[in-house]
């Protein structure tokens, strides 16, 4: 039995599909299932049981002997969330309870961290423990993720295998419900379909031209492959970056979205919203040597190929993974 928290969300629902494809069908999904717009992400998947996130620990106390692995991907992922109370409850305290349960019942754990922990990137993007206390995230969401990473590394009692994954800019199917927090590729597709043009944020940093801001975009299918690898690997515990390892510009992203739609590019610029302007990241690029060093050798999907697959095989038809 495999437990996936946040299972109705973007990345976790894609992971369930990957597990089903490998004939893992004894899957317990944990989430807040009252959010109806997310439920389509689980439609048609082979599952054992739905467990409300508030009932999960009571359920685990009764069923832990049957559980083989826990993927803890549930979190409040809104980077504009200002309530530390909500973020501490869902991203920090809930994760601590998952950790303690995995220690108590000797269960291996993979949990979701975030590249938001790196803040402005002035200290680089190395996934080394020594860097963790020095990081200064730019928003409360990133702080909550960094707080848990620091807490986990400092614990004397740890699960026999655990891995925290610092997701960079993940894109791909099953993010229809995410609204403003959906990937730029999703928003590019929607804008182009609606207006025939695409708006990108203007640069407010003199070191970057408009559209030349760079991010490490990683396809959700690659994220699932790493999770699947770690489920079988079960050694070399620690915190790992999970990006493509290659920063690409937003212009690259926009031009490839137009190309996937066989449309002539029409790109315009608008000011970055003031509520995120001061905390906007202009460059992210995952250092991936640590994950490679433990034996993960699959290539990561090129941005061109990922956008083409996402647009043509999912967004155009509204399909789910």
PDB file of C-alpha atoms in Angstrom:
ATOM      1  CA  UNK A   1       0.000   0.000   0.000  1.00  0.00           C
ATOM      2  CA  UNK A   2       1.314   3.433  -0.986  1.00  0.00           C
ATOM      3  CA  UNK A   3       0.044   6.665   0.597  1.00  0.00           C
ATOM      4  CA  UNK A   4       0.024   9.905  -1.408  1.00  0.00           C
ATOM      5  CA  UNK A   5      -0.930  13.117   0.388  1.00  0.00           C
ATOM      6  CA  UNK A   6      -2.152  16.134  -1.563  1.00  0.00           C
ATOM      7  CA  UNK A   7      -3.287  13.480  -4.010  1.00  0.00           C
ATOM      8  CA  UNK A   8      -5.950  15.544  -5.780  1.00  0.00           C
ATOM      9  CA  UNK A   9      -3.383  18.229  -6.537  1.00  0.00           C
ATOM     10  CA  UNK A  10      -1.188  18.768  -9.572  1.00  0.00           C
ATOM     11  CA  UNK A  11       2.021  16.819  -8.986  1.00  0.00           C
ATOM     12  CA  UNK A  12       0.573  14.174  -6.690  1.00  0.00           C
ATOM     13  CA  UNK A  13      -2.227  13.179  -9.074  1.00  0.00           C
ATOM     14  CA  UNK A  14       0.322  12.771 -11.873  1.00  0.00           C
ATOM     15  CA  UNK A  15       2.386  10.583  -9.547  1.00  0.00           C
ATOM     16  CA  UNK A  16      -0.649   8.385  -8.919  1.00  0.00           C
ATOM     17  CA  UNK A  17      -0.927   7.888 -12.680  1.00  0.00           C
ATOM     18  CA  UNK A  18       2.769   6.918 -12.826  1.00  0.00           C
ATOM     19  CA  UNK A  19       2.273   4.417 -10.013  1.00  0.00           C
ATOM     20  CA  UNK A  20      -0.797   2.943 -11.714  1.00  0.00           C
ATOM     21  CA  UNK A  21       1.207   2.584 -14.941  1.00  0.00           C
ATOM     22  CA  UNK A  22       3.687   0.428 -13.001  1.00  0.00           C
ATOM     23  CA  UNK A  23       0.778  -1.649 -11.652  1.00  0.00           C
ATOM     24  CA  UNK A  24       0.790  -0.102  -8.187  1.00  0.00           C
ATOM     25  CA  UNK A  25      -2.950   0.083  -7.609  1.00  0.00           C
ATOM     26  CA  UNK A  26      -3.155  -0.254  -3.828  1.00  0.00           C
ATOM     27  CA  UNK A  27      -2.949   3.513  -3.358  1.00  0.00           C
ATOM     28  CA  UNK A  28      -4.470   5.509  -0.516  1.00  0.00           C
ATOM     29  CA  UNK A  29      -5.067   9.135  -1.465  1.00  0.00           C
ATOM     30  CA  UNK A  30      -5.112  11.825   1.223  1.00  0.00           C
ATOM     31  CA  UNK A  31      -6.397  15.352   0.676  1.00  0.00           C
ATOM     32  CA  UNK A  32      -9.165  17.835   1.376  1.00  0.00           C
ATOM     33  CA  UNK A  33     -11.704  16.358  -1.027  1.00  0.00           C
ATOM     34  CA  UNK A  34     -14.215  19.166  -0.550  1.00  0.00           C
ATOM     35  CA  UNK A  35     -12.369  21.240  -3.181  1.00  0.00           C
ATOM     36  CA  UNK A  36     -14.406  20.011  -6.133  1.00  0.00           C
ATOM     37  CA  UNK A  37     -12.309  21.620  -8.871  1.00  0.00           C
ATOM     38  CA  UNK A  38      -9.436  19.245  -8.010  1.00  0.00           C
ATOM     39  CA  UNK A  39     -11.398  15.994  -8.032  1.00  0.00           C
ATOM     40  CA  UNK A  40     -11.151  15.510 -11.809  1.00  0.00           C
ATOM     41  CA  UNK A  41      -7.425  14.909 -11.294  1.00  0.00           C
ATOM     42  CA  UNK A  42      -8.220  11.538  -9.697  1.00  0.00           C
ATOM     43  CA  UNK A  43     -11.002  10.438 -12.009  1.00  0.00           C
ATOM     44  CA  UNK A  44     -10.379   7.027 -13.580  1.00  0.00           C
ATOM     45  CA  UNK A  45      -7.359   6.194 -11.438  1.00  0.00           C
ATOM     46  CA  UNK A  46      -7.038   2.849  -9.634  1.00  0.00           C
ATOM     47  CA  UNK A  47      -7.193   3.628  -5.925  1.00  0.00           C
ATOM     48  CA  UNK A  48      -7.801   1.742  -2.713  1.00  0.00           C
ATOM     49  CA  UNK A  49      -9.197   4.461  -0.462  1.00  0.00           C
ATOM     50  CA  UNK A  50      -9.839   8.172  -0.033  1.00  0.00           C
ATOM     51  CA  UNK A  51      -8.824   9.576   3.376  1.00  0.00           C
ATOM     52  CA  UNK A  52      -9.524  13.149   4.465  1.00  0.00           C
ATOM     53  CA  UNK A  53      -6.339  14.895   5.531  1.00  0.00           C
ATOM     54  CA  UNK A  54      -7.801  15.591   8.985  1.00  0.00           C
ATOM     55  CA  UNK A  55      -8.430  11.861   9.503  1.00  0.00           C
ATOM     56  CA  UNK A  56      -5.115  10.653   8.123  1.00  0.00           C
ATOM     57  CA  UNK A  57      -3.154  10.107  11.326  1.00  0.00           C
ATOM     58  CA  UNK A  58      -5.983   8.181  12.966  1.00  0.00           C
ATOM     59  CA  UNK A  59      -6.218   6.091   9.781  1.00  0.00           C
ATOM     60  CA  UNK A  60      -2.453   5.506   9.781  1.00  0.00           C
ATOM     61  CA  UNK A  61      -2.477   4.346  13.398  1.00  0.00           C
ATOM     62  CA  UNK A  62      -4.904   1.615  12.375  1.00  0.00           C
ATOM     63  CA  UNK A  63      -3.385   0.682   9.005  1.00  0.00           C
ATOM     64  CA  UNK A  64       0.364   1.352   9.217  1.00  0.00           C
ATOM     65  CA  UNK A  65       1.304  -2.327   8.991  1.00  0.00           C
ATOM     66  CA  UNK A  66      -0.025  -2.410   5.447  1.00  0.00           C
ATOM     67  CA  UNK A  67       1.703   0.804   4.314  1.00  0.00           C
ATOM     68  CA  UNK A  68       4.907   0.441   2.286  1.00  0.00           C
ATOM     69  CA  UNK A  69       5.730   4.046   1.372  1.00  0.00           C
ATOM     70  CA  UNK A  70       4.491   7.599   1.960  1.00  0.00           C
ATOM     71  CA  UNK A  71       4.709  10.440  -0.556  1.00  0.00           C
ATOM     72  CA  UNK A  72       3.869  13.596   1.366  1.00  0.00           C
ATOM     73  CA  UNK A  73       3.110  16.106  -1.405  1.00  0.00           C
ATOM     74  CA  UNK A  74       0.228  17.909   0.274  1.00  0.00           C
ATOM     75  CA  UNK A  75       0.841  21.565   1.168  1.00  0.00           C
ATOM     76  CA  UNK A  76      -0.471  25.080   0.889  1.00  0.00           C
ATOM     77  CA  UNK A  77       1.368  26.023  -2.322  1.00  0.00           C
ATOM     78  CA  UNK A  78       0.094  29.569  -2.894  1.00  0.00           C
ATOM     79  CA  UNK A  79       3.220  31.739  -2.964  1.00  0.00           C
ATOM     80  CA  UNK A  80       1.089  34.836  -2.288  1.00  0.00           C
ATOM     81  CA  UNK A  81      -0.365  33.396   0.937  1.00  0.00           C
ATOM     82  CA  UNK A  82       0.462  35.816   3.762  1.00  0.00           C
ATOM     83  CA  UNK A  83      -1.038  33.932   6.715  1.00  0.00           C
ATOM     84  CA  UNK A  84       1.785  32.352   8.671  1.00  0.00           C
ATOM     85  CA  UNK A  85      -0.842  30.584  10.776  1.00  0.00           C
ATOM     86  CA  UNK A  86      -2.177  28.690   7.740  1.00  0.00           C
ATOM     87  CA  UNK A  87       1.285  27.951   6.360  1.00  0.00           C
ATOM     88  CA  UNK A  88       2.620  26.793   9.730  1.00  0.00           C
ATOM     89  CA  UNK A  89      -0.380  24.538  10.195  1.00  0.00           C
ATOM     90  CA  UNK A  90      -0.379  22.901   6.753  1.00  0.00           C
ATOM     91  CA  UNK A  91       3.262  23.090   5.652  1.00  0.00           C
ATOM     92  CA  UNK A  92       5.163  22.831   8.914  1.00  0.00           C
ATOM     93  CA  UNK A  93       3.180  21.233  11.732  1.00  0.00           C
ATOM     94  CA  UNK A  94       1.335  18.729   9.512  1.00  0.00           C
ATOM     95  CA  UNK A  95       4.632  17.704   7.909  1.00  0.00           C
ATOM     96  CA  UNK A  96       6.197  17.219  11.339  1.00  0.00           C
ATOM     97  CA  UNK A  97       3.359  14.849  12.239  1.00  0.00           C
ATOM     98  CA  UNK A  98       3.934  12.897   9.021  1.00  0.00           C
ATOM     99  CA  UNK A  99       7.648  12.690   9.838  1.00  0.00           C
ATOM    100  CA  UNK A 100       7.033  11.478  13.398  1.00  0.00           C
ATOM    101  CA  UNK A 101       4.574   8.845  12.147  1.00  0.00           C
ATOM    102  CA  UNK A 102       7.131   7.582   9.615  1.00  0.00           C
ATOM    103  CA  UNK A 103       9.691   7.304  12.401  1.00  0.00           C
ATOM    104  CA  UNK A 104       7.255   5.537  14.713  1.00  0.00           C
ATOM    105  CA  UNK A 105       6.120   3.005  12.117  1.00  0.00           C
ATOM    106  CA  UNK A 106       9.419   2.706  10.199  1.00  0.00           C
ATOM    107  CA  UNK A 107       7.988   3.987   6.927  1.00  0.00           C
ATOM    108  CA  UNK A 108      10.075   5.502   4.105  1.00  0.00           C
ATOM    109  CA  UNK A 109       9.133   9.069   3.178  1.00  0.00           C
ATOM    110  CA  UNK A 110       9.476  11.415   0.237  1.00  0.00           C
ATOM    111  CA  UNK A 111       8.185  14.931   0.876  1.00  0.00           C
ATOM    112  CA  UNK A 112       7.803  18.096  -1.192  1.00  0.00           C
ATOM    113  CA  UNK A 113      10.062  21.037  -0.511  1.00  0.00           C
ATOM    114  CA  UNK A 114      10.460  23.931  -2.946  1.00  0.00           C
ATOM    115  CA  UNK A 115      13.006  26.024  -4.845  1.00  0.00           C
ATOM    116  CA  UNK A 116      11.254  28.983  -3.195  1.00  0.00           C
ATOM    117  CA  UNK A 117      13.518  28.206  -0.237  1.00  0.00           C
ATOM    118  CA  UNK A 118      16.456  29.688  -2.207  1.00  0.00           C
ATOM    119  CA  UNK A 119      14.977  33.172  -2.174  1.00  0.00           C
ATOM    120  CA  UNK A 120      16.744  35.579  -4.522  1.00  0.00           C
ATOM    121  CA  UNK A 121      19.379  32.961  -5.320  1.00  0.00           C
ATOM    122  CA  UNK A 122      22.279  35.083  -4.083  1.00  0.00           C
ATOM    123  CA  UNK A 123      23.697  32.015  -2.308  1.00  0.00           C
ATOM    124  CA  UNK A 124      23.285  29.825  -5.364  1.00  0.00           C
ATOM    125  CA  UNK A 125      21.188  26.713  -5.816  1.00  0.00           C
ATOM    126  CA  UNK A 126      23.217  23.957  -4.183  1.00  0.00           C
ATOM    127  CA  UNK A 127      21.152  21.351  -2.305  1.00  0.00           C
ATOM    128  CA  UNK A 128      23.661  21.031   0.525  1.00  0.00           C
ATOM    129  CA  UNK A 129      22.669  20.842   4.187  1.00  0.00           C
ATOM    130  CA  UNK A 130      25.194  23.512   5.186  1.00  0.00           C
ATOM    131  CA  UNK A 131      23.338  26.077   3.072  1.00  0.00           C
ATOM    132  CA  UNK A 132      19.915  25.480   4.644  1.00  0.00           C
ATOM    133  CA  UNK A 133      20.246  27.756   7.716  1.00  0.00           C
ATOM    134  CA  UNK A 134      21.612  30.568   5.532  1.00  0.00           C
ATOM    135  CA  UNK A 135      18.756  30.663   3.026  1.00  0.00           C
ATOM    136  CA  UNK A 136      16.379  33.624   3.078  1.00  0.00           C
ATOM    137  CA  UNK A 137      13.162  32.873   1.159  1.00  0.00           C
ATOM    138  CA  UNK A 138      11.282  35.814  -0.309  1.00  0.00           C
ATOM    139  CA  UNK A 139       7.780  34.893   0.880  1.00  0.00           C
ATOM    140  CA  UNK A 140       6.055  33.108   3.778  1.00  0.00           C
ATOM    141  CA  UNK A 141       5.434  30.016   1.623  1.00  0.00           C
ATOM    142  CA  UNK A 142       9.166  29.611   0.975  1.00  0.00           C
ATOM    143  CA  UNK A 143       9.874  30.260   4.645  1.00  0.00           C
ATOM    144  CA  UNK A 144       7.501  27.491   5.699  1.00  0.00           C
ATOM    145  CA  UNK A 145       9.235  25.023   3.369  1.00  0.00           C
ATOM    146  CA  UNK A 146      12.703  26.075   4.502  1.00  0.00           C
ATOM    147  CA  UNK A 147      11.646  25.861   8.136  1.00  0.00           C
ATOM    148  CA  UNK A 148      10.653  22.237   7.659  1.00  0.00           C
ATOM    149  CA  UNK A 149      13.836  21.367   5.741  1.00  0.00           C
ATOM    150  CA  UNK A 150      15.945  22.777   8.571  1.00  0.00           C
ATOM    151  CA  UNK A 151      13.840  21.009  11.172  1.00  0.00           C
ATOM    152  CA  UNK A 152      14.072  17.657   9.335  1.00  0.00           C
ATOM    153  CA  UNK A 153      17.848  17.760   8.948  1.00  0.00           C
ATOM    154  CA  UNK A 154      18.251  18.609  12.645  1.00  0.00           C
ATOM    155  CA  UNK A 155      16.185  15.681  13.895  1.00  0.00           C
ATOM    156  CA  UNK A 156      18.000  12.928  15.761  1.00  0.00           C
ATOM    157  CA  UNK A 157      15.227  10.472  14.936  1.00  0.00           C
ATOM    158  CA  UNK A 158      14.651  10.073  11.216  1.00  0.00           C
ATOM    159  CA  UNK A 159      12.769   7.608   8.990  1.00  0.00           C
ATOM    160  CA  UNK A 160      15.093   4.835   7.787  1.00  0.00           C
ATOM    161  CA  UNK A 161      14.838   6.464   4.359  1.00  0.00           C
ATOM    162  CA  UNK A 162      13.651   9.976   3.629  1.00  0.00           C
ATOM    163  CA  UNK A 163      14.065  12.525   0.848  1.00  0.00           C
ATOM    164  CA  UNK A 164      12.944  16.128   0.556  1.00  0.00           C
ATOM    165  CA  UNK A 165      12.542  17.317  -3.027  1.00  0.00           C
ATOM    166  CA  UNK A 166      13.064  20.988  -3.857  1.00  0.00           C
ATOM    167  CA  UNK A 167      10.713  21.348  -6.810  1.00  0.00           C
ATOM    168  CA  UNK A 168      11.665  24.102  -9.239  1.00  0.00           C
ATOM    169  CA  UNK A 169       9.119  25.439 -11.795  1.00  0.00           C
ATOM    170  CA  UNK A 170       6.993  22.389 -12.468  1.00  0.00           C
ATOM    171  CA  UNK A 171       4.587  22.438 -15.417  1.00  0.00           C
ATOM    172  CA  UNK A 172       2.343  19.918 -17.111  1.00  0.00           C
ATOM    173  CA  UNK A 173      -1.067  18.220 -17.064  1.00  0.00           C
ATOM    174  CA  UNK A 174      -3.478  18.303 -14.114  1.00  0.00           C
ATOM    175  CA  UNK A 175      -2.887  21.923 -13.103  1.00  0.00           C
ATOM    176  CA  UNK A 176      -6.229  23.167 -14.476  1.00  0.00           C
ATOM    177  CA  UNK A 177      -7.456  23.943 -10.938  1.00  0.00           C
ATOM    178  CA  UNK A 178      -4.506  26.071  -9.829  1.00  0.00           C
ATOM    179  CA  UNK A 179      -5.690  29.455 -11.071  1.00  0.00           C
ATOM    180  CA  UNK A 180      -3.072  32.175 -10.648  1.00  0.00           C
ATOM    181  CA  UNK A 181      -0.569  29.597  -9.326  1.00  0.00           C
ATOM    182  CA  UNK A 182      -0.667  27.496 -12.513  1.00  0.00           C
ATOM    183  CA  UNK A 183       2.498  27.411 -14.624  1.00  0.00           C
ATOM    184  CA  UNK A 184       3.365  30.179 -17.061  1.00  0.00           C
ATOM    185  CA  UNK A 185       2.916  27.656 -19.872  1.00  0.00           C
ATOM    186  CA  UNK A 186      -0.676  27.056 -18.825  1.00  0.00           C
ATOM    187  CA  UNK A 187      -1.347  30.805 -18.736  1.00  0.00           C
ATOM    188  CA  UNK A 188       0.437  31.293 -22.064  1.00  0.00           C
ATOM    189  CA  UNK A 189      -1.795  28.699 -23.698  1.00  0.00           C
ATOM    190  CA  UNK A 190      -4.949  30.253 -22.239  1.00  0.00           C
ATOM    191  CA  UNK A 191      -3.962  33.771 -23.337  1.00  0.00           C
ATOM    192  CA  UNK A 192      -2.989  32.716 -26.843  1.00  0.00           C
ATOM    193  CA  UNK A 193      -6.188  30.740 -27.280  1.00  0.00           C
ATOM    194  CA  UNK A 194      -8.281  33.644 -26.026  1.00  0.00           C
ATOM    195  CA  UNK A 195      -6.505  36.649 -27.563  1.00  0.00           C
ATOM    196  CA  UNK A 196      -3.947  35.380 -30.068  1.00  0.00           C
ATOM    197  CA  UNK A 197      -1.154  37.070 -28.089  1.00  0.00           C
ATOM    198  CA  UNK A 198       0.876  36.453 -24.938  1.00  0.00           C
ATOM    199  CA  UNK A 199       1.786  38.887 -22.172  1.00  0.00           C
ATOM    200  CA  UNK A 200       4.986  38.455 -20.197  1.00  0.00           C
ATOM    201  CA  UNK A 201       6.120  40.394 -17.159  1.00  0.00           C
ATOM    202  CA  UNK A 202       8.356  43.345 -17.925  1.00  0.00           C
ATOM    203  CA  UNK A 203      11.736  43.226 -16.218  1.00  0.00           C
ATOM    204  CA  UNK A 204      12.189  45.597 -13.277  1.00  0.00           C
ATOM    205  CA  UNK A 205      15.808  44.536 -12.890  1.00  0.00           C
ATOM    206  CA  UNK A 206      18.361  46.387 -15.060  1.00  0.00           C
ATOM    207  CA  UNK A 207      20.431  43.197 -15.373  1.00  0.00           C
ATOM    208  CA  UNK A 208      17.670  41.460 -17.349  1.00  0.00           C
ATOM    209  CA  UNK A 209      15.943  42.544 -20.547  1.00  0.00           C
ATOM    210  CA  UNK A 210      12.183  42.087 -20.850  1.00  0.00           C
ATOM    211  CA  UNK A 211      11.418  38.391 -21.284  1.00  0.00           C
ATOM    212  CA  UNK A 212      14.984  37.371 -20.473  1.00  0.00           C
ATOM    213  CA  UNK A 213      14.165  36.404 -16.891  1.00  0.00           C
ATOM    214  CA  UNK A 214      15.230  32.778 -16.495  1.00  0.00           C
ATOM    215  CA  UNK A 215      13.729  29.870 -14.605  1.00  0.00           C
ATOM    216  CA  UNK A 216      14.410  26.181 -14.344  1.00  0.00           C
ATOM    217  CA  UNK A 217      11.246  24.680 -15.846  1.00  0.00           C
ATOM    218  CA  UNK A 218      10.791  20.956 -15.158  1.00  0.00           C
ATOM    219  CA  UNK A 219       8.120  18.743 -16.714  1.00  0.00           C
ATOM    220  CA  UNK A 220       5.847  17.030 -14.215  1.00  0.00           C
ATOM    221  CA  UNK A 221       6.440  13.641 -15.859  1.00  0.00           C
ATOM    222  CA  UNK A 222      10.132  13.979 -14.957  1.00  0.00           C
ATOM    223  CA  UNK A 223       9.194  14.835 -11.371  1.00  0.00           C
ATOM    224  CA  UNK A 224       7.164  11.629 -11.204  1.00  0.00           C
ATOM    225  CA  UNK A 225      10.073   9.584 -12.565  1.00  0.00           C
ATOM    226  CA  UNK A 226      12.350  10.878  -9.805  1.00  0.00           C
ATOM    227  CA  UNK A 227       9.740  10.035  -7.165  1.00  0.00           C
ATOM    228  CA  UNK A 228       9.366   6.547  -8.623  1.00  0.00           C
ATOM    229  CA  UNK A 229      13.149   6.074  -8.612  1.00  0.00           C
ATOM    230  CA  UNK A 230      13.409   7.100  -4.952  1.00  0.00           C
ATOM    231  CA  UNK A 231      10.608   4.742  -3.961  1.00  0.00           C
ATOM    232  CA  UNK A 232      12.766   1.841  -5.139  1.00  0.00           C
ATOM    233  CA  UNK A 233      16.162   3.333  -4.214  1.00  0.00           C
ATOM    234  CA  UNK A 234      15.520   3.828  -0.478  1.00  0.00           C
ATOM    235  CA  UNK A 235      19.021   4.913   0.481  1.00  0.00           C
ATOM    236  CA  UNK A 236      21.087   8.116   0.469  1.00  0.00           C
ATOM    237  CA  UNK A 237      18.555  10.053   2.520  1.00  0.00           C
ATOM    238  CA  UNK A 238      18.617  13.828   2.250  1.00  0.00           C
ATOM    239  CA  UNK A 239      17.332  16.918   0.477  1.00  0.00           C
ATOM    240  CA  UNK A 240      17.569  17.023  -3.307  1.00  0.00           C
ATOM    241  CA  UNK A 241      16.948  19.609  -5.983  1.00  0.00           C
ATOM    242  CA  UNK A 242      14.420  18.602  -8.609  1.00  0.00           C
ATOM    243  CA  UNK A 243      14.641  20.764 -11.702  1.00  0.00           C
ATOM    244  CA  UNK A 244      15.860  20.205 -15.224  1.00  0.00           C
ATOM    245  CA  UNK A 245      19.264  21.682 -14.422  1.00  0.00           C
ATOM    246  CA  UNK A 246      18.921  24.234 -17.223  1.00  0.00           C
ATOM    247  CA  UNK A 247      17.576  27.771 -16.889  1.00  0.00           C
ATOM    248  CA  UNK A 248      15.491  28.974 -19.839  1.00  0.00           C
ATOM    249  CA  UNK A 249      14.004  32.390 -20.574  1.00  0.00           C
ATOM    250  CA  UNK A 250      10.340  33.259 -20.521  1.00  0.00           C
ATOM    251  CA  UNK A 251      10.737  34.250 -24.163  1.00  0.00           C
ATOM    252  CA  UNK A 252      11.812  30.657 -24.899  1.00  0.00           C
ATOM    253  CA  UNK A 253       8.714  29.461 -23.119  1.00  0.00           C
ATOM    254  CA  UNK A 254       6.358  31.807 -24.973  1.00  0.00           C
ATOM    255  CA  UNK A 255       7.853  31.152 -28.398  1.00  0.00           C
ATOM    256  CA  UNK A 256       7.630  27.386 -27.907  1.00  0.00           C
ATOM    257  CA  UNK A 257       4.008  27.658 -26.811  1.00  0.00           C
ATOM    258  CA  UNK A 258       3.155  29.557 -29.999  1.00  0.00           C
ATOM    259  CA  UNK A 259       5.089  26.940 -31.991  1.00  0.00           C
ATOM    260  CA  UNK A 260       3.179  24.082 -30.345  1.00  0.00           C
ATOM    261  CA  UNK A 261      -0.037  25.788 -31.469  1.00  0.00           C
ATOM    262  CA  UNK A 262       1.338  26.468 -34.967  1.00  0.00           C
ATOM    263  CA  UNK A 263       0.677  30.190 -34.480  1.00  0.00           C
ATOM    264  CA  UNK A 264       2.753  33.257 -35.239  1.00  0.00           C
ATOM    265  CA  UNK A 265       4.256  34.686 -32.072  1.00  0.00           C
ATOM    266  CA  UNK A 266       2.736  37.909 -30.719  1.00  0.00           C
ATOM    267  CA  UNK A 267       4.425  38.700 -27.399  1.00  0.00           C
ATOM    268  CA  UNK A 268       3.728  41.804 -25.318  1.00  0.00           C
ATOM    269  CA  UNK A 269       4.963  42.998 -21.937  1.00  0.00           C
ATOM    270  CA  UNK A 270       3.222  44.272 -18.821  1.00  0.00           C
ATOM    271  CA  UNK A 271       4.456  45.426 -15.422  1.00  0.00           C
ATOM    272  CA  UNK A 272       5.010  42.745 -12.816  1.00  0.00           C
ATOM    273  CA  UNK A 273       2.201  43.055 -10.228  1.00  0.00           C
ATOM    274  CA  UNK A 274       3.280  45.134  -7.262  1.00  0.00           C
ATOM    275  CA  UNK A 275       2.306  42.461  -4.724  1.00  0.00           C
ATOM    276  CA  UNK A 276       4.999  40.110  -6.079  1.00  0.00           C
ATOM    277  CA  UNK A 277       7.454  42.579  -7.653  1.00  0.00           C
ATOM    278  CA  UNK A 278       9.769  42.847  -4.656  1.00  0.00           C
ATOM    279  CA  UNK A 279       9.951  39.057  -4.235  1.00  0.00           C
ATOM    280  CA  UNK A 280      10.200  38.132  -7.902  1.00  0.00           C
ATOM    281  CA  UNK A 281      12.948  35.654  -8.847  1.00  0.00           C
ATOM    282  CA  UNK A 282      14.877  36.595 -11.991  1.00  0.00           C
ATOM    283  CA  UNK A 283      17.000  33.459 -12.216  1.00  0.00           C
ATOM    284  CA  UNK A 284      16.709  29.906 -10.928  1.00  0.00           C
ATOM    285  CA  UNK A 285      18.686  26.861 -11.973  1.00  0.00           C
ATOM    286  CA  UNK A 286      18.853  23.630 -10.043  1.00  0.00           C
ATOM    287  CA  UNK A 287      22.219  22.076  -9.355  1.00  0.00           C
ATOM    288  CA  UNK A 288      21.442  18.435 -10.094  1.00  0.00           C
ATOM    289  CA  UNK A 289      24.742  16.711  -9.301  1.00  0.00           C
ATOM    290  CA  UNK A 290      23.532  15.400  -5.934  1.00  0.00           C
ATOM    291  CA  UNK A 291      20.600  13.464  -7.409  1.00  0.00           C
ATOM    292  CA  UNK A 292      22.779  12.222 -10.269  1.00  0.00           C
ATOM    293  CA  UNK A 293      25.410  11.035  -7.779  1.00  0.00           C
ATOM    294  CA  UNK A 294      23.030   8.502  -6.225  1.00  0.00           C
ATOM    295  CA  UNK A 295      22.246   6.871  -9.554  1.00  0.00           C
ATOM    296  CA  UNK A 296      19.393   8.782 -11.183  1.00  0.00           C
ATOM    297  CA  UNK A 297      20.467   8.806 -14.826  1.00  0.00           C
ATOM    298  CA  UNK A 298      17.338   9.501 -16.875  1.00  0.00           C
ATOM    299  CA  UNK A 299      17.541  12.612 -19.080  1.00  0.00           C
ATOM    300  CA  UNK A 300      15.208  15.499 -18.284  1.00  0.00           C
ATOM    301  CA  UNK A 301      12.714  16.604 -20.909  1.00  0.00           C
ATOM    302  CA  UNK A 302      13.836  19.575 -23.007  1.00  0.00           C
ATOM    303  CA  UNK A 303      11.550  22.595 -22.643  1.00  0.00           C
ATOM    304  CA  UNK A 304      10.647  22.430 -26.348  1.00  0.00           C
ATOM    305  CA  UNK A 305       9.552  18.802 -26.086  1.00  0.00           C
ATOM    306  CA  UNK A 306       7.725  19.234 -22.791  1.00  0.00           C
ATOM    307  CA  UNK A 307       5.715  22.204 -24.034  1.00  0.00           C
ATOM    308  CA  UNK A 308       4.812  20.410 -27.252  1.00  0.00           C
ATOM    309  CA  UNK A 309       3.597  17.326 -25.357  1.00  0.00           C
ATOM    310  CA  UNK A 310       1.714  19.373 -22.767  1.00  0.00           C
ATOM    311  CA  UNK A 311      -0.004  21.675 -25.260  1.00  0.00           C
ATOM    312  CA  UNK A 312      -0.827  19.197 -28.008  1.00  0.00           C
ATOM    313  CA  UNK A 313      -1.705  16.143 -25.907  1.00  0.00           C
ATOM    314  CA  UNK A 314      -3.364  17.756 -22.877  1.00  0.00           C
ATOM    315  CA  UNK A 315      -4.253  21.458 -23.052  1.00  0.00           C
ATOM    316  CA  UNK A 316      -5.828  21.448 -26.513  1.00  0.00           C
ATOM    317  CA  UNK A 317      -8.228  18.653 -25.572  1.00  0.00           C
ATOM    318  CA  UNK A 318      -8.481  19.378 -21.843  1.00  0.00           C
ATOM    319  CA  UNK A 319      -7.108  15.901 -21.126  1.00  0.00           C
ATOM    320  CA  UNK A 320      -5.700  14.745 -17.786  1.00  0.00           C
ATOM    321  CA  UNK A 321      -2.683  12.600 -17.062  1.00  0.00           C
TER     322      UNK A 321
END
